[in-house]
Coordinates of C-alpha atoms in Angstrom, one line a residue:
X259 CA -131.1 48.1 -30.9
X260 CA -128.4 45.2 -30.7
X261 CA -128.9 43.1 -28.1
X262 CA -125.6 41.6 -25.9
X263 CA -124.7 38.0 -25.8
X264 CA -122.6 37.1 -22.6
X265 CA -120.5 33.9 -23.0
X266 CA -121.9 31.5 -20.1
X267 CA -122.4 28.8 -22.6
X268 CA -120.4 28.1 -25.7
X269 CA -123.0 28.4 -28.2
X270 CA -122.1 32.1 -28.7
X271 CA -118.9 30.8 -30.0
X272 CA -117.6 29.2 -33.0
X273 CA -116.6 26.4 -30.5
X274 CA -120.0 25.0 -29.0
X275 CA -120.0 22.9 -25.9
X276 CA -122.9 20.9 -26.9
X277 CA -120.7 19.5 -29.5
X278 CA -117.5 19.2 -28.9
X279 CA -116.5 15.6 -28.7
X280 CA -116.2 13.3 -25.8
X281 CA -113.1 11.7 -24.7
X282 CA -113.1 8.3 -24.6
X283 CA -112.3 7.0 -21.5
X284 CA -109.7 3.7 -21.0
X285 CA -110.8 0.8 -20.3
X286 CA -109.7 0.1 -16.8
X287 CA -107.3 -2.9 -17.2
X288 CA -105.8 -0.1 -19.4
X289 CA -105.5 2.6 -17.4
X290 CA -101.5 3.7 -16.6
X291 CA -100.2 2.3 -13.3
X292 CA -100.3 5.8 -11.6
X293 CA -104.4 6.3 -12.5
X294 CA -105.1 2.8 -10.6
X295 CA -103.5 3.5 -7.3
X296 CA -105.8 7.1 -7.0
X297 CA -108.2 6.7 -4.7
X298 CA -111.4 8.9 -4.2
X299 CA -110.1 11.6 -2.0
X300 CA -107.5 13.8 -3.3
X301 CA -104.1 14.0 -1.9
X302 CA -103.9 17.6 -2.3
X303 CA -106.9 18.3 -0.2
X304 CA -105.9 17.7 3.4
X305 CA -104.6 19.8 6.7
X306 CA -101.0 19.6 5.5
X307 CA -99.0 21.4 3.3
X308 CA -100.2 23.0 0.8
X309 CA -103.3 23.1 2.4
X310 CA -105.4 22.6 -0.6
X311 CA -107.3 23.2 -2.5
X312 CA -106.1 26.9 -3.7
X313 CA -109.1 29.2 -5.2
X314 CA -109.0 32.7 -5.8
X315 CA -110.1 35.5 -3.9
X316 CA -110.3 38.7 -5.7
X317 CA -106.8 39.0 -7.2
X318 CA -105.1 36.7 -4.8
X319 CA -104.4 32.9 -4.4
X320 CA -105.5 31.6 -1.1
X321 CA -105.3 28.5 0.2
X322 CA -108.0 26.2 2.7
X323 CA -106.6 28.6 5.4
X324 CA -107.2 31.9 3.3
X325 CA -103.9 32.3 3.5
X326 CA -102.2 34.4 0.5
X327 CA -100.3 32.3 -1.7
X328 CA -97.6 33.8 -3.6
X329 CA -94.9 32.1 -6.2
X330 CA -91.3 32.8 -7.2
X331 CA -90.1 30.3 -9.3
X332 CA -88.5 28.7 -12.5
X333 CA -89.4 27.0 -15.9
X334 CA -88.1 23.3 -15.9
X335 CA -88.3 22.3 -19.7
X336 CA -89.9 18.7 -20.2
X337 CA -91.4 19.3 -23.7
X338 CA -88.3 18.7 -26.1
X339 CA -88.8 14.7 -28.0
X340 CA -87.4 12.7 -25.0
X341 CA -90.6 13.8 -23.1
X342 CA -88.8 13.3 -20.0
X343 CA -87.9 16.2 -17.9
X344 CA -83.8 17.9 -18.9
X345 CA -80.8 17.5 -17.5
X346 CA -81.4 14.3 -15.2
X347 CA -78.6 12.4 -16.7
X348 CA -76.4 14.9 -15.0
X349 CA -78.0 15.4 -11.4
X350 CA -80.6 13.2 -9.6
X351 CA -83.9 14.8 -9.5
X352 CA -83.5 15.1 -5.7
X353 CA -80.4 17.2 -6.0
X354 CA -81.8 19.3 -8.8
X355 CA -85.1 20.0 -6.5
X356 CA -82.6 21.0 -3.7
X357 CA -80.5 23.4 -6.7
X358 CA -84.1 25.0 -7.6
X359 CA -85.0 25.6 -3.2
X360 CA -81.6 26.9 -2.2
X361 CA -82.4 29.8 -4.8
X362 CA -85.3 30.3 -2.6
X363 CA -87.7 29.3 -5.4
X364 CA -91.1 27.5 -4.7
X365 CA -92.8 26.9 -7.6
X366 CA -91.5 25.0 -10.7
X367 CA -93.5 25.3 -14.2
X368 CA -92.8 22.1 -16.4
X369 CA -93.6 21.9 -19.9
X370 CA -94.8 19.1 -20.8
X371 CA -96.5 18.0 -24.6
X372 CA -99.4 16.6 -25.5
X373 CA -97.7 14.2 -27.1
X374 CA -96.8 12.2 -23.7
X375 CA -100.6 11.7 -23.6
X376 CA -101.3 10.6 -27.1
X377 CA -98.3 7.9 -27.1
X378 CA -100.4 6.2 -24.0
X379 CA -103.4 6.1 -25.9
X380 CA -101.2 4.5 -29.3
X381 CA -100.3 2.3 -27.3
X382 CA -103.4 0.6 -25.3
X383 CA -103.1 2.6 -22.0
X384 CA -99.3 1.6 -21.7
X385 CA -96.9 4.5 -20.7
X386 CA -93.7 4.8 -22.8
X387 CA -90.3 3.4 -20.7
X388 CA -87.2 5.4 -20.1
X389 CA -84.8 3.6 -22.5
X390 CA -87.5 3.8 -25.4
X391 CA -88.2 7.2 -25.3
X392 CA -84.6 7.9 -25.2
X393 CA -83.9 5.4 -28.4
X394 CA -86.7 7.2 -30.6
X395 CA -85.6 10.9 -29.7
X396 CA -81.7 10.1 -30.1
X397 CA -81.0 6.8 -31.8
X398 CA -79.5 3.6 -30.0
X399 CA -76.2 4.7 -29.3
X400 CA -77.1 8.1 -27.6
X401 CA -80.9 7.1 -26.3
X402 CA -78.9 3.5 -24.5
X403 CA -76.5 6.2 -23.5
X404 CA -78.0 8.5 -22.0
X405 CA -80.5 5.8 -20.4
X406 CA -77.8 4.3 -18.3
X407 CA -76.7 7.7 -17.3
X408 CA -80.0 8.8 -15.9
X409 CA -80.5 5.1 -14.4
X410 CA -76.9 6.1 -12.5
X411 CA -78.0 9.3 -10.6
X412 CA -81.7 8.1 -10.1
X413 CA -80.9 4.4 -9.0
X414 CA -84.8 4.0 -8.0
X415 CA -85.2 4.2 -12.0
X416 CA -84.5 0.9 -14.5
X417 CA -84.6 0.9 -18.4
X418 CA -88.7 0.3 -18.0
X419 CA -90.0 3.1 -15.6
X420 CA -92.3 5.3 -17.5
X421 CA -92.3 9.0 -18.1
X422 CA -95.3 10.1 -15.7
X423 CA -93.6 7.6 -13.5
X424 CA -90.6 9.8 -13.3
X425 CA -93.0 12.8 -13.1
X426 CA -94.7 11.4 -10.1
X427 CA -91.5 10.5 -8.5
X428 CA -90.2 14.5 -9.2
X429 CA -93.9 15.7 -7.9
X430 CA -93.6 13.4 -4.9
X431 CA -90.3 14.6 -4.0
X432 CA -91.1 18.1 -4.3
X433 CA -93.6 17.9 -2.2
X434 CA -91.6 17.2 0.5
X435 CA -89.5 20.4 0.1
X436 CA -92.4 22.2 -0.3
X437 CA -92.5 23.0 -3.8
X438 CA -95.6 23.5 -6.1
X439 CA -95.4 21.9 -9.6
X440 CA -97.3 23.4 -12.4
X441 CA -97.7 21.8 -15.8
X442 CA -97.9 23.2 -18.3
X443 CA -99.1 22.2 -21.9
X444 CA -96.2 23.5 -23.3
X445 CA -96.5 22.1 -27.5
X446 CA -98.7 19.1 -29.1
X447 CA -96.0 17.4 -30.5
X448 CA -92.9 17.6 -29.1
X449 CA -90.2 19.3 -29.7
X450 CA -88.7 22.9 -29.0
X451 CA -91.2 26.1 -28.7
X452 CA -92.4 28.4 -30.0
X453 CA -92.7 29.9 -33.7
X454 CA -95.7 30.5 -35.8
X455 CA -94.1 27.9 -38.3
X456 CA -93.7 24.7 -35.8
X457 CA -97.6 23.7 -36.3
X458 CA -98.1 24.4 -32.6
X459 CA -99.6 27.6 -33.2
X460 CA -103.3 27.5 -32.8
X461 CA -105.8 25.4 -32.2
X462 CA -106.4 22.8 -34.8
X463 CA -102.7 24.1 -36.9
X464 CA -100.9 20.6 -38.0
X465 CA -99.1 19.6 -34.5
X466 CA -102.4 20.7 -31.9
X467 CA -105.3 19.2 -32.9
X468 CA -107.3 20.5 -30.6
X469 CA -109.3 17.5 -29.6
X470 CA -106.5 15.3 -28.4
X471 CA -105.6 18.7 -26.1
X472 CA -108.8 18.4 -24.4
X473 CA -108.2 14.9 -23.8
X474 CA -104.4 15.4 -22.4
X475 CA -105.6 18.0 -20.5
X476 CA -108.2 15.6 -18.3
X477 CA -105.5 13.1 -18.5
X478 CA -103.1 15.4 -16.7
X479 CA -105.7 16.8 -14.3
X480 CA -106.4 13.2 -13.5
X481 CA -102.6 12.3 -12.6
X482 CA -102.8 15.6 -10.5
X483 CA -105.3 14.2 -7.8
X484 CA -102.1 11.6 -6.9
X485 CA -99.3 14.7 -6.3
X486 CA -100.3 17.3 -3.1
X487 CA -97.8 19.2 -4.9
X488 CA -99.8 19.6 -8.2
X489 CA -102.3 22.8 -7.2
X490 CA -102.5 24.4 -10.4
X491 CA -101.8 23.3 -14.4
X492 CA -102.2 25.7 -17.7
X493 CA -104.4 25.5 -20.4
X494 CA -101.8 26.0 -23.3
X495 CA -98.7 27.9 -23.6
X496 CA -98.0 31.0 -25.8
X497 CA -100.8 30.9 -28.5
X498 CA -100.1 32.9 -31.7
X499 CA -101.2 33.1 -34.8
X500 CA -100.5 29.9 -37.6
X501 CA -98.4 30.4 -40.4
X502 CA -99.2 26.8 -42.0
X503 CA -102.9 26.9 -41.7
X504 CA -104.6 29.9 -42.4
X505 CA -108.2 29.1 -41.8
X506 CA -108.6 28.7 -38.4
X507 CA -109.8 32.3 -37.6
X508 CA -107.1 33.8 -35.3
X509 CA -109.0 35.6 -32.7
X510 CA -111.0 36.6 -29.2
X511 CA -113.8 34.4 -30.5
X512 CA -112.0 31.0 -31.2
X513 CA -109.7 31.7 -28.2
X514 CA -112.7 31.9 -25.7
X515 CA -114.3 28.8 -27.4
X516 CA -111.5 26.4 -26.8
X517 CA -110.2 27.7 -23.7
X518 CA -113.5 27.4 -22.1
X519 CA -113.9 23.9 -23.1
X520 CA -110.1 23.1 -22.0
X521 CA -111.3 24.7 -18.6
X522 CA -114.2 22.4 -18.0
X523 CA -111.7 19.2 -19.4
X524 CA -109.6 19.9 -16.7
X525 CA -112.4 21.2 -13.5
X526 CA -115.1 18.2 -14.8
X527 CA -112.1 16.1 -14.1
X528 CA -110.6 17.6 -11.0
X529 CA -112.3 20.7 -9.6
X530 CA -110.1 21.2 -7.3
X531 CA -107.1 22.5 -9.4
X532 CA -106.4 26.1 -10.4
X533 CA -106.3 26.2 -14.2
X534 CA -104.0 29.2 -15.9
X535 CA -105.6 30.9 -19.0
X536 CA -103.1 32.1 -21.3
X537 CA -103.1 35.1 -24.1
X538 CA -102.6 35.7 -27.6
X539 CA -99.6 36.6 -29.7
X540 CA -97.5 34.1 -27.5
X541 CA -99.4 35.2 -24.3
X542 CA -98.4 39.0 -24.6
X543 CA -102.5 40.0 -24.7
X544 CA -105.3 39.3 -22.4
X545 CA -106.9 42.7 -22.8
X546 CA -110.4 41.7 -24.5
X547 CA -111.1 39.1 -20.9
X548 CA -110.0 41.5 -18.3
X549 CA -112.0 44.7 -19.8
X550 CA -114.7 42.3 -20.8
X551 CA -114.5 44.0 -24.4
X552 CA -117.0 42.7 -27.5
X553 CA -114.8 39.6 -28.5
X554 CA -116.2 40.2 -31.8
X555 CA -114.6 43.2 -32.0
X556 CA -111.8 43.7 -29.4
X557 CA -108.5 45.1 -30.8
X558 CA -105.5 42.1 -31.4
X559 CA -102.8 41.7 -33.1
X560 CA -102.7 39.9 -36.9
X561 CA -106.0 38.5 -35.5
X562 CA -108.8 37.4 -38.7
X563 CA -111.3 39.8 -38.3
X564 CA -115.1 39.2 -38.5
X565 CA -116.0 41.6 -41.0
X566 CA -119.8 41.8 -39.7
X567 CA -119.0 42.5 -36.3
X568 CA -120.8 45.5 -36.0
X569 CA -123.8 44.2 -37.2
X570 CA -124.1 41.3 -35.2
X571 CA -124.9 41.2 -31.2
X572 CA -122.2 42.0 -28.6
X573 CA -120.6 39.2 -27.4
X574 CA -118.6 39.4 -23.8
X575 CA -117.2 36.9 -22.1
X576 CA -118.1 36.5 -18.2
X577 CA -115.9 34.6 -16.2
X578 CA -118.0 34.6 -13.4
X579 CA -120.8 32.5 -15.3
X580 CA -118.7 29.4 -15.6
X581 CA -118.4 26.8 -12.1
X582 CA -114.3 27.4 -12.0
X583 CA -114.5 31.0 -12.0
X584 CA -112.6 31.0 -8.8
X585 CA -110.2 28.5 -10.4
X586 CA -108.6 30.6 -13.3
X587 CA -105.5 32.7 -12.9
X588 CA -105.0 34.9 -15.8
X589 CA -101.1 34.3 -16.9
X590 CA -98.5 36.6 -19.4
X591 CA -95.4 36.6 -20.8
X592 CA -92.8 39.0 -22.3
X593 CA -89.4 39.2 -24.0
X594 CA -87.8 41.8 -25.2
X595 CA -88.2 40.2 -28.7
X596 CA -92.3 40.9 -28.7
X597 CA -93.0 41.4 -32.7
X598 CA -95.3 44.2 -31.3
X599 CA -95.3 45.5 -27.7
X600 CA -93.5 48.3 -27.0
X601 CA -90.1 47.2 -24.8
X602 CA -88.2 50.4 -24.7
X603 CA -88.8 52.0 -21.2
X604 CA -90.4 51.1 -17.8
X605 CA -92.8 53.3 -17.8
X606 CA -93.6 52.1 -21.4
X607 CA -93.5 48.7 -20.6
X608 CA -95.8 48.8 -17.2
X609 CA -98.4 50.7 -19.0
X610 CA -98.4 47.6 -21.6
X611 CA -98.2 45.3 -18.7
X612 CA -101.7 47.2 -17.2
X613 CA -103.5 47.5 -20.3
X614 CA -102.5 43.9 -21.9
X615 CA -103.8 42.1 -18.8
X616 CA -102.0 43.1 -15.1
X617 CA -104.9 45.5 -14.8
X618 CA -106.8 42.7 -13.1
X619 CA -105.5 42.8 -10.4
X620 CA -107.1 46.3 -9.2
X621 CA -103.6 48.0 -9.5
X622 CA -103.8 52.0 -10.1
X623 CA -103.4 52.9 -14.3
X624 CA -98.8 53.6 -14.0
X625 CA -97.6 57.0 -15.0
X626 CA -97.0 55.4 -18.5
X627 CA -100.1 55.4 -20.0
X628 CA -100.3 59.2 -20.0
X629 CA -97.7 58.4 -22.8
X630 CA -99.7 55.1 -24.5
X631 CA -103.0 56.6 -23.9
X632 CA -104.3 52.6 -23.6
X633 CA -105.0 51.9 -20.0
X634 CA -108.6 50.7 -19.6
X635 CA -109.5 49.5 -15.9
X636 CA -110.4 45.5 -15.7
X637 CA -113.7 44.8 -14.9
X638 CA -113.2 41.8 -12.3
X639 CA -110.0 41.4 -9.7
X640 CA -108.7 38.2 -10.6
X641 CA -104.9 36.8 -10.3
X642 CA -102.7 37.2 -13.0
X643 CA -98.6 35.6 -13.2
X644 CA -95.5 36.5 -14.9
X645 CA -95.3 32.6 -15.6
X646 CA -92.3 33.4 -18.5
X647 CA -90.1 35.6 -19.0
X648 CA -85.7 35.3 -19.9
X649 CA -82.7 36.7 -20.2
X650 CA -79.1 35.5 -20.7
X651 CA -77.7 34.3 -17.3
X652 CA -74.7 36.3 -17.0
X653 CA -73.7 40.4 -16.3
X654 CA -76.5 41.7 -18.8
X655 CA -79.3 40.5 -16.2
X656 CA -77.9 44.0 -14.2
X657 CA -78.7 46.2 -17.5
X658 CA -81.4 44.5 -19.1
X659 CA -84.9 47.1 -19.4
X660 CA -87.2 44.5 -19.7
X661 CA -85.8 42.2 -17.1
X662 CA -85.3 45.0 -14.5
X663 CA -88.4 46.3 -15.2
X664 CA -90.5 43.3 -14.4
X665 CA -88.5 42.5 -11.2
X666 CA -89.4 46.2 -10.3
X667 CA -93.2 45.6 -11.4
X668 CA -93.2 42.0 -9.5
X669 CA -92.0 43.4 -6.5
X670 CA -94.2 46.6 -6.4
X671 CA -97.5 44.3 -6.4
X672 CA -96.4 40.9 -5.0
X673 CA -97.2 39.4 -8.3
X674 CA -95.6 35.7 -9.0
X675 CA -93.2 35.1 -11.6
X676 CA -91.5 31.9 -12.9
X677 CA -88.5 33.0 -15.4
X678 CA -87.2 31.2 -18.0
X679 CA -85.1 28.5 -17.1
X680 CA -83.6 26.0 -15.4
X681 CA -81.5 24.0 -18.2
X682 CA -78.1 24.9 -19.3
X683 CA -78.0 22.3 -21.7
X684 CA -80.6 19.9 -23.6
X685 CA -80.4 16.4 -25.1
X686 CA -82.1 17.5 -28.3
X687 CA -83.2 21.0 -29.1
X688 CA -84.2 21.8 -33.0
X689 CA -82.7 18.7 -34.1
X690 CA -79.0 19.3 -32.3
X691 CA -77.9 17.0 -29.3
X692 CA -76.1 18.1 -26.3
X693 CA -77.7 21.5 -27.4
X694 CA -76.1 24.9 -24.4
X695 CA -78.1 27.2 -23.6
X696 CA -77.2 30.4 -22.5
X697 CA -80.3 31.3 -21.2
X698 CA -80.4 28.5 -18.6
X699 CA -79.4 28.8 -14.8
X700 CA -77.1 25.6 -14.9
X701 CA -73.8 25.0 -16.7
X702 CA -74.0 22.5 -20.2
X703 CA -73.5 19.3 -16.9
X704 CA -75.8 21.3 -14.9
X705 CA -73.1 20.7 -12.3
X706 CA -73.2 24.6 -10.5
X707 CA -74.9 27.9 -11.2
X708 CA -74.0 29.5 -14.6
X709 CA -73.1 32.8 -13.5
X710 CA -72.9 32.6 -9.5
X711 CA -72.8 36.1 -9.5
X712 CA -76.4 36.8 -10.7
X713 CA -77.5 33.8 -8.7
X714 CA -76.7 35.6 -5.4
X715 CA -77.1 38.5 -6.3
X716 CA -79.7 39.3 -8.5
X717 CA -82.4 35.9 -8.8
X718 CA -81.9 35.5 -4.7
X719 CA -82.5 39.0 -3.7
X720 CA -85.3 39.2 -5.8
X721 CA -86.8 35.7 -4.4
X722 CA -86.2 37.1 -1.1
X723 CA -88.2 40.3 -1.4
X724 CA -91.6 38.6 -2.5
X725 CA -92.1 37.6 0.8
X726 CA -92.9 34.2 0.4
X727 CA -94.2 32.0 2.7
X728 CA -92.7 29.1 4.6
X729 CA -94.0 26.1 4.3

């Protein structure tokens, strides 16, 4: 008889604990301007909005007041080369914050890259400036121009203010409206997401070495104690299998490994913050964590198998084992592009929804698995988001199945959503400037809504019936 292993260390892994590297910590005359003003008490933890910390409770967010916490909001990208968040050469940030609140939105998710992290290390502890990061991404003519634009709606900016300086300003202000900002390790290196070609696959493919994630991960954490606003952050966003490296076993086993040890980078660094786990095949599947399946064994898509599986010990990995259990909120994502979920119908789509990871949250099996047949009941209630999810923003929002469908499924069980996204236009996507996006809530000059239409009447009435509270 086979006896069970149950992950509450990392030795059952092919990522072990006991040796994964150690981040080398900065010297302190080193340390960015933002890391030296921190002082030893958290500003997120106090009797004022947003009444921090957050933990979980079953599947809900709570905050210091047990209150239920619950999140409508948007995806503000920050992750293309500039590193610096899009379209603030058009608005201030202040304006852009009030654009994203009179939607009725609370929450805002910001991609960031690893990348941001790395540079400061390059470069001795020293933050990259505005104008410089600009120059590198666009060239001198566009970066200088593009520079003085910014500097002219943000006139608290100069050429020299850094990029988590302009993050903290954007987390400061928010917290004054009352908004929660989530990063979210979006790419290693930066640039425009997400294929399994772009060497930001996997853990350890050619852009995401997986150390250096570790280490930007307790940077960011870090930089989190300063912003009341910053509750929660991701682990890594929409992991899939690597196309340019393909030995770096794709599969439940690696993916609890390294997850697990980006969870205790970020909690041995700030325990206070809620961490979001992501899934595989670009966050579509967290069915092996939330049935606690073998991980050895658990069904996955284009996933390397372990061909003795079945004749070694069970392996199963136990959230509750691990000191930020009440810290992780399982998140998903889904478009109607998925290379291998089912998008067709609602009823097909919420039994996917249930069985790939939603069924953590206690929620009865929906009247479409009697047609999938694949609805196993999770075996712990934790929280799980809809933290991406898009659409073109214009009349087809009103006939779209898979959009319609997760407003209906959001709605039904109070489940927070952040859709996909804010920017109309970017400086540099895929190697074009002044790149529109049709996805994106704002016009190319983010000057007004898009489609004003779906903005009143489809993202606002759907903000509206989540219930969210004030702050």
């Amino acid at each position: 008889m086979k006896a069970s292993v149950t992950i509450g260390s990392l030795c059952a892994t092919l990522v072990c604990a006991s040796w994964l590297p150690n981040t080398p910590a900065l010297f302190k005359n080193l340390e960015p301007r933002w890391q030296r003003r921190i002082g030893g008490r958290q500003e997120n933890t106090t009797g004022e909005w947003p009444y921090g910390p957050l933990k979980t409770k079953g599947r809900d967010i709570v905050n210091s007041r047990d209150e239920v916490i619950t999140w409508a909001g948007v995806n503000w990208p920050m992750s293309g080369e500039t590193m610096v968040p899009e379209g603030l050469e058009w608005k201030s940030a202040e304006e852009i914050l009030n654009d994203v609140i009179s939607v009725g939105f609370n929450f805002i998710r910001m991609g960031y890259a690893i990348q941001m992290v790395d540079e400061i290390y390059d470069r001795g502890g020293e933050d990259v400036p505005l104008e410089v990061a600009m120059i590198v991404a666009l060239g001198f003519k566009n970066g200088t121009k593009v520079t003085n634009e910014i500097i002219a709606k943000n006139p608290g900016w100069t050429r020299e203010t850094t990029r988590f300086e302009i993050w903290s300003d954007i987390a400061d202000i928010a917290a004054g409206k009352g908004l929660y900002i989530h990063p979210d390790v979006h790419v290693g290196k930066a640039q425009w997401c997400c294929s399994h070609t772009d060497g930001n696959a996997w853990f350890d493919d050619v852009n995401f070495n997986a150390s250096n994630w570790r280490r930007g991960l307790s940077y960011v954490a870090a930089w989190a104690k300063d912003h009341r606003s910053v509750v929660s952050m991701s682990l890594r966003n929409e992991l899939r299998e690597s196309w340019n490296r393909t030995d770096l076993y794709y599969n439940w086993q690696t993916l609890v490994g390294n997850m697990s040890a980006g969870a205790d980078a970020i909690h041995d660094t700030n325990p206070d913050i809620l961490i979001s786990w992501s899934g595989m095949q670009y966050d579509e599947d967290l069915s092996a964590l939330t049935t606690k399946k073998n991980i050895l064994t658990a069904p996955c898509y284009k996933c390397t198998a372990i061909r003795d599986a079945n004749r070694r010990n069970p392996v199963y990995f136990d959230l509750d084992s691990y000191p930020w259990a009440d810290k992780v909120v399982w998140e998903l994502h889904l478009y109607p592009m998925s290379e291998d979920v089912d998008t067709g119908t609602c009823p097909v789509i919420e039994a996917g929804l249930y069985r790939n990871g939603f069924n953590a949250l206690g929620i009865d099996a929906p009247s479409g698995c009697d047609i999938t047949g694949d609805c196993p009941e999770a075996q712990r209630l934790t929280p799980v988001i809809f933290s991406e999810f898009g659409n073109a923003q214009d009349a087809t929002l009103y006939n779209s199945t898979v959009q319609n469908c997760i407003r209906e499924f959001t709605e039904k069980y109070s489940v927070s959503w952040m859709m996909w996204s804010l920017a109309g236009s970017y400086r540099i996507r895929s190697g074009v400037q002044d790149l529109v996006d049709t996805w994106g809530l704002t016009t190319a000059d983010w000057s007004e809504w898009k489609d004003l239409d779906t903005v009143e009447n489809y993202w606002k009435p759907w903000v509206a019936a989540m219930n969210l509270r004030s702050t």
